[in-house]
C-alpha cells in the first residue's frame, strides 16, 4: 500500500509540473490541436486522480486487520496496532486529501459562478449597446451584437444565451469573406463549448499549489482552442480571409469570460495557416498516450490496491 501511495504521489507531481511544462514547448500540437487538447485533458485528469489516489492509499492504512482478520473500526484499536505517530500521520494525510478535494470543488464552483456573473453583466451591456439593426440583414442574426467602436473587435460570450460580438470597425475594415471567417471562428467556440474546457483547466490550475502546478498549461490549452476554431473557420472561408481577419483583430481585447479572435497568439496562428497539415501518426500517438496516461496507472497501481482493500473489508 505504501508503494501504491508513493507511485501515485510521484505521478501526481510529474503530471502537475514537469510533464505540462515539457508538453507546452511542443510544436506538433499546432498541427494536430485536437489530439493535443485530448492529451492535455488526460494529463490534467490523471494528475487529479493520482493526487487523490496517493492520499487515499495512505489513509487506507488505517484499515489495519484486527485479531479476527477484519479491519479495525475503533480508533483506539488502530492506534494500538499502528502506534500513535504513524496513526497520526495517516489521519493527517486523510484530512489533507479531503482538503484537496474540497479545494478543487470550491475552485470549480468559484470559477463557474464568477465567470457566469461576468458574462451575464457583459451580455446585458452589449444588448443595450447593440447597433446591429442599422447593419445589413446578414448581421441581424439573433445572437450577433454590433458595438459602436472604430477598433476591429470580435469575440463571443458562451453560455445558454450566446452572443457573437463585433464592432463597427470590424465590419468597415473587413470584407465579406473575412467577416464570414471571423464569425465562423467565434461560432465554433460556441458550438464546441470551448469555454467549459477552459473553465475546467482554470479550476484545476487554481486548485493545485503554486509550487507544483505548471503556469504554462492554461496558456497552451487556450492556444489549442483557438487553433481548433481557426480550423473550423478555414473550412468555411479559407485560410486567406481568416489570416487577414486575425491580423485586423490582433490588438483587440475582450472581457474576462469571453473568447476573443485576436490576442497575443495571432502571429503563431497566422503562420500556422500556411502549413497546418497534421500528421496522422503523431495524432494517433497522442491519443494512445492520452489513453495510456489514464489506463496504465489504473491497471498497474489502482487495481492491486483495490483488490487488497476489498480483501480487508471482506475478511
Coordinates of C-alpha atoms in Angstrom, one line a residue:
X1 CA 0.0 0.0 0.0
X2 CA 2.8 2.4 0.8
X3 CA 4.3 1.6 -2.6
X4 CA 1.0 2.4 -4.2
X5 CA 0.8 5.8 -2.4
X6 CA 4.4 6.6 -3.5
X7 CA 3.7 5.8 -7.1
X8 CA 0.5 7.9 -7.1
X9 CA 2.3 10.8 -5.4
X10 CA 5.2 10.7 -8.0
X11 CA 2.6 10.5 -10.8
X12 CA 0.7 13.5 -9.4
X13 CA 3.8 15.6 -9.1
X14 CA 5.1 14.7 -12.6
X15 CA 1.7 15.3 -14.3
X16 CA 1.1 18.6 -12.4
X17 CA 4.5 20.2 -13.1
X18 CA 7.3 18.7 -15.4
X19 CA 5.1 17.0 -17.9
X20 CA 2.9 20.0 -18.7
X21 CA 6.0 22.2 -18.9
X22 CA 7.5 19.8 -21.4
X23 CA 4.3 19.5 -23.5
X24 CA 3.8 23.2 -23.6
X25 CA 7.0 23.6 -25.6
X26 CA 5.9 21.0 -28.2
X27 CA 5.1 22.4 -31.6
X28 CA 3.4 19.3 -33.1
X29 CA 0.2 20.3 -31.2
X30 CA -0.1 23.3 -33.6
X31 CA -0.6 20.8 -36.5
X32 CA -2.9 18.4 -34.5
X33 CA -4.7 20.7 -32.0
X34 CA -7.5 18.2 -31.3
X35 CA -5.1 15.4 -30.4
X36 CA -3.1 17.8 -28.3
X37 CA -6.1 19.0 -26.4
X38 CA -7.2 15.4 -25.6
X39 CA -3.7 14.7 -24.3
X40 CA -3.8 17.9 -22.1
X41 CA -7.2 16.8 -20.7
X42 CA -5.9 13.3 -20.0
X43 CA -2.9 14.8 -18.1
X44 CA -5.0 17.1 -16.0
X45 CA -7.5 14.4 -15.1
X46 CA -4.7 11.9 -14.3
X47 CA -3.0 14.4 -12.1
X48 CA -6.1 15.0 -10.1
X49 CA -6.9 11.3 -9.8
X50 CA -3.3 10.5 -8.8
X51 CA -3.3 13.1 -6.1
X52 CA -6.5 11.6 -4.6
X53 CA -5.2 8.1 -5.1
X54 CA -2.0 8.8 -3.2
X55 CA -3.9 10.3 -0.2
X56 CA -6.5 7.5 -0.1
X57 CA -3.9 4.8 -0.4
X58 CA -2.1 6.2 2.6
X59 CA -5.3 6.7 4.5
X60 CA -6.4 3.1 3.8
X61 CA -3.5 2.1 6.1
X62 CA -6.0 2.9 8.9
X63 CA -7.9 -0.2 7.9
X64 CA -5.5 -2.5 9.7
X65 CA -6.6 -6.1 10.3
X66 CA -7.6 -7.0 13.8
X67 CA -7.1 -10.4 15.5
X68 CA -10.1 -11.8 13.6
X69 CA -8.6 -10.7 10.2
X70 CA -11.2 -8.0 9.7
X71 CA -10.3 -4.3 9.5
X72 CA -10.4 -2.5 12.9
X73 CA -13.0 0.3 13.1
X74 CA -12.2 1.7 16.6
X75 CA -9.6 4.4 16.6
X76 CA -8.1 3.2 19.8
X77 CA -7.5 -0.3 18.3
X78 CA -6.0 1.3 15.2
X79 CA -3.6 3.3 17.4
X80 CA -2.6 0.2 19.3
X81 CA -1.9 -1.6 16.0
X82 CA -0.1 1.2 14.3
X83 CA 1.4 3.3 17.1
X84 CA 0.4 6.9 17.8
X85 CA 2.9 8.6 15.5
X86 CA 2.1 6.5 12.4
X87 CA -1.6 6.7 13.1
X88 CA -1.4 10.5 13.4
X89 CA 0.4 10.7 10.1
X90 CA -2.2 8.6 8.3
X91 CA -5.0 10.7 9.8
X92 CA -3.2 13.9 8.7
X93 CA -2.8 12.6 5.2
X94 CA -6.5 11.6 5.0
X95 CA -7.5 15.1 6.2
X96 CA -5.2 16.7 3.6
X97 CA -6.8 14.6 0.9
X98 CA -10.2 15.8 2.0
X99 CA -8.9 19.3 2.0
X100 CA -7.6 19.0 -1.6
X101 CA -10.9 17.6 -2.7
X102 CA -12.8 20.5 -1.0
X103 CA -10.4 23.0 -2.5
X104 CA -10.9 21.5 -6.0
X105 CA -14.7 21.6 -5.6
X106 CA -14.6 25.2 -4.3
X107 CA -12.3 26.2 -7.2
X108 CA -14.7 24.7 -9.8
X109 CA -17.7 26.4 -8.2
X110 CA -15.9 29.7 -7.8
X111 CA -14.7 29.8 -11.4
X112 CA -18.1 28.8 -12.7
X113 CA -20.0 31.4 -10.7
X114 CA -17.6 34.2 -11.3
X115 CA -17.4 33.6 -15.0
X116 CA -21.1 33.4 -15.5
X117 CA -21.7 36.6 -13.5
X118 CA -19.2 38.5 -15.6
X119 CA -20.8 37.1 -18.8
X120 CA -24.3 38.0 -17.7
X121 CA -23.3 41.6 -16.9
X122 CA -21.4 42.0 -20.2
X123 CA -24.3 40.3 -22.2
X124 CA -26.7 42.8 -20.8
X125 CA -24.3 45.6 -21.7
X126 CA -23.8 44.5 -25.3
X127 CA -27.6 44.0 -25.7
X128 CA -28.2 47.6 -24.6
X129 CA -25.4 49.0 -26.9
X130 CA -26.3 46.8 -29.9
X131 CA -26.4 48.6 -33.3
X132 CA -27.0 45.5 -35.5
X133 CA -30.4 46.9 -36.6
X134 CA -28.5 49.6 -38.6
X135 CA -26.5 47.0 -40.4
X136 CA -27.4 44.7 -43.4
X137 CA -29.8 41.9 -42.9
X138 CA -27.0 39.3 -42.7
X139 CA -25.8 40.9 -39.4
X140 CA -29.2 40.8 -37.7
X141 CA -28.9 37.3 -36.5
X142 CA -30.4 36.7 -33.1
X143 CA -27.1 36.2 -31.3
X144 CA -25.0 38.8 -33.2
X145 CA -24.3 42.2 -31.5
X146 CA -22.6 45.1 -33.1
X147 CA -20.8 47.7 -31.0
X148 CA -20.1 51.3 -32.0
X149 CA -16.3 51.2 -31.9
X150 CA -13.7 52.1 -34.5
X151 CA -11.3 49.4 -33.4
X152 CA -11.8 46.0 -35.0
X153 CA -13.1 43.7 -32.3
X154 CA -14.6 40.2 -32.4
X155 CA -15.3 37.9 -29.5
X156 CA -18.1 35.6 -28.2
X157 CA -19.9 35.2 -25.0
X158 CA -20.6 31.5 -24.4
X159 CA -23.5 30.1 -22.4
X160 CA -27.2 29.4 -22.8
X161 CA -27.8 33.0 -24.1
X162 CA -24.8 33.1 -26.5
X163 CA -23.6 36.2 -28.2
X164 CA -21.1 36.9 -31.0
X165 CA -19.9 40.5 -30.6
X166 CA -18.2 42.5 -33.4
X167 CA -17.5 46.2 -33.7
X168 CA -18.4 48.8 -36.4
X169 CA -14.6 48.9 -37.0
X170 CA -14.6 45.2 -37.8
X171 CA -17.4 45.5 -40.3
X172 CA -16.0 48.5 -42.0
X173 CA -12.4 47.2 -42.1
X174 CA -13.0 43.6 -43.3
X175 CA -14.6 42.4 -46.5
X176 CA -17.4 39.8 -46.6
X177 CA -15.0 36.7 -46.8
X178 CA -13.1 38.0 -43.7
X179 CA -16.3 38.7 -41.8
X180 CA -17.6 35.2 -42.6
X181 CA -14.3 33.7 -41.4
X182 CA -14.3 35.6 -38.1
X183 CA -18.0 34.8 -37.4
X184 CA -17.3 31.1 -38.2
X185 CA -14.4 31.2 -35.8
X186 CA -16.5 32.5 -32.9
X187 CA -19.4 30.2 -33.7
X188 CA -17.1 27.2 -33.4
X189 CA -16.2 28.3 -29.9
X190 CA -19.9 28.5 -29.0
X191 CA -20.8 25.2 -30.8
X192 CA -17.9 23.2 -29.3
X193 CA -18.3 24.8 -25.8
X194 CA -14.6 25.5 -25.6
X195 CA -15.4 27.7 -22.6
X196 CA -16.1 24.6 -20.5
X197 CA -12.7 23.2 -21.3
X198 CA -11.1 26.4 -20.2
X199 CA -13.1 26.5 -17.0
X200 CA -12.0 23.0 -16.1
X201 CA -8.3 23.8 -16.7
X202 CA -8.7 27.1 -14.8
X203 CA -10.2 25.4 -11.8
X204 CA -7.5 22.7 -11.7
X205 CA -4.8 25.4 -12.1
X206 CA -6.2 27.3 -9.2
X207 CA -6.7 24.3 -7.0
X208 CA -3.1 22.9 -7.2
X209 CA -0.4 24.6 -5.1
X210 CA 1.8 27.0 -6.9
X211 CA 4.9 25.0 -6.1
X212 CA 3.8 22.0 -8.2
X213 CA 1.4 23.4 -10.9
X214 CA 2.6 24.4 -14.4
X215 CA 1.9 28.0 -15.3
X216 CA 2.2 27.2 -19.0
X217 CA -0.6 24.6 -19.1
X218 CA -3.5 27.0 -19.2
X219 CA -1.9 29.2 -21.9
X220 CA -1.2 26.1 -24.1
X221 CA -4.8 24.9 -23.8
X222 CA -6.1 28.4 -24.7
X223 CA -3.9 28.4 -27.8
X224 CA -5.1 24.9 -28.9
X225 CA -8.7 26.0 -28.5
X226 CA -8.1 29.0 -30.8
X227 CA -6.4 26.7 -33.3
X228 CA -9.5 24.4 -33.4
X229 CA -11.7 27.4 -34.0
X230 CA -9.3 28.6 -36.8
X231 CA -9.6 25.2 -38.5
X232 CA -13.4 25.5 -38.5
X233 CA -13.1 29.0 -40.0
X234 CA -10.7 27.8 -42.7
X235 CA -13.3 25.2 -43.8
X236 CA -15.9 27.9 -44.1
X237 CA -14.0 30.7 -45.7
X238 CA -10.4 29.6 -46.5
X239 CA -7.1 30.4 -44.9
X240 CA -6.5 33.8 -46.6
X241 CA -9.6 35.6 -45.3
X242 CA -9.1 34.2 -41.9
X243 CA -5.5 35.3 -41.8
X244 CA -6.5 38.8 -42.8
X245 CA -9.3 38.9 -40.2
X246 CA -6.9 37.7 -37.4
X247 CA -4.4 40.3 -38.3
X248 CA -7.0 43.1 -38.3
X249 CA -8.3 41.9 -34.8
X250 CA -4.9 41.1 -33.3
X251 CA -4.8 44.1 -31.0
X252 CA -8.4 43.8 -29.8
X253 CA -9.3 42.8 -26.3
X254 CA -12.3 41.0 -24.8
X255 CA -13.8 40.9 -21.3
X256 CA -12.9 38.0 -19.0
X257 CA -15.1 35.0 -19.7
X258 CA -15.3 35.8 -23.4
X259 CA -13.3 34.1 -26.2
X260 CA -11.6 36.6 -28.5
X261 CA -10.5 36.1 -32.1
X262 CA -7.4 38.3 -31.5
X263 CA -4.7 38.3 -28.9
X264 CA -1.0 37.7 -28.4
X265 CA -1.1 34.3 -30.2
X266 CA -2.1 35.9 -33.5
X267 CA 1.3 35.6 -35.1
X268 CA 1.6 31.9 -34.3
X269 CA -1.9 31.2 -35.7
X270 CA -1.3 33.2 -38.9
X271 CA 2.0 31.4 -39.6
X272 CA 0.3 28.1 -39.0
X273 CA -2.3 28.7 -41.7
X274 CA 0.4 28.5 -44.4
X275 CA 1.2 24.9 -43.5
X276 CA -1.2 23.5 -41.0
X277 CA -1.4 19.9 -42.2
X278 CA -1.3 17.5 -39.3
X279 CA 0.5 14.1 -39.1
X280 CA -1.9 11.2 -38.6
X281 CA 0.8 9.2 -36.9
X282 CA 1.6 11.9 -34.4
X283 CA -2.1 12.5 -33.7
X284 CA -2.6 8.7 -33.2
X285 CA 0.4 8.6 -30.9
X286 CA -1.1 11.4 -28.8
X287 CA -4.4 9.7 -28.5
X288 CA -2.7 6.5 -27.4
X289 CA -0.6 8.4 -24.9
X290 CA -3.7 10.0 -23.5
X291 CA -5.4 6.7 -23.0
X292 CA -2.2 5.2 -21.5
X293 CA -1.9 8.1 -19.0
X294 CA -5.3 7.3 -17.7
X295 CA -5.5 3.5 -18.1
X296 CA -2.0 2.2 -17.3
X297 CA -1.7 3.7 -13.8
X298 CA -5.2 2.4 -13.0
X299 CA -4.3 -1.1 -14.1
X300 CA -0.8 -1.2 -12.7
X301 CA -1.4 0.6 -9.4
X302 CA -5.1 1.1 -8.6
X303 CA -6.4 -2.4 -9.2
X304 CA -3.9 -4.2 -6.9
X305 CA -4.8 -1.5 -4.2
X306 CA -8.5 -2.1 -4.7
X307 CA -8.1 -5.8 -4.5
X308 CA -6.2 -5.6 -1.2
X309 CA -8.7 -3.1 0.2
X310 CA -11.6 -5.5 -0.8
X311 CA -9.8 -8.4 0.9
X312 CA -9.5 -6.4 4.1
X313 CA -13.2 -5.3 4.0
X314 CA -14.4 -8.8 3.2
X315 CA -12.1 -10.6 5.6

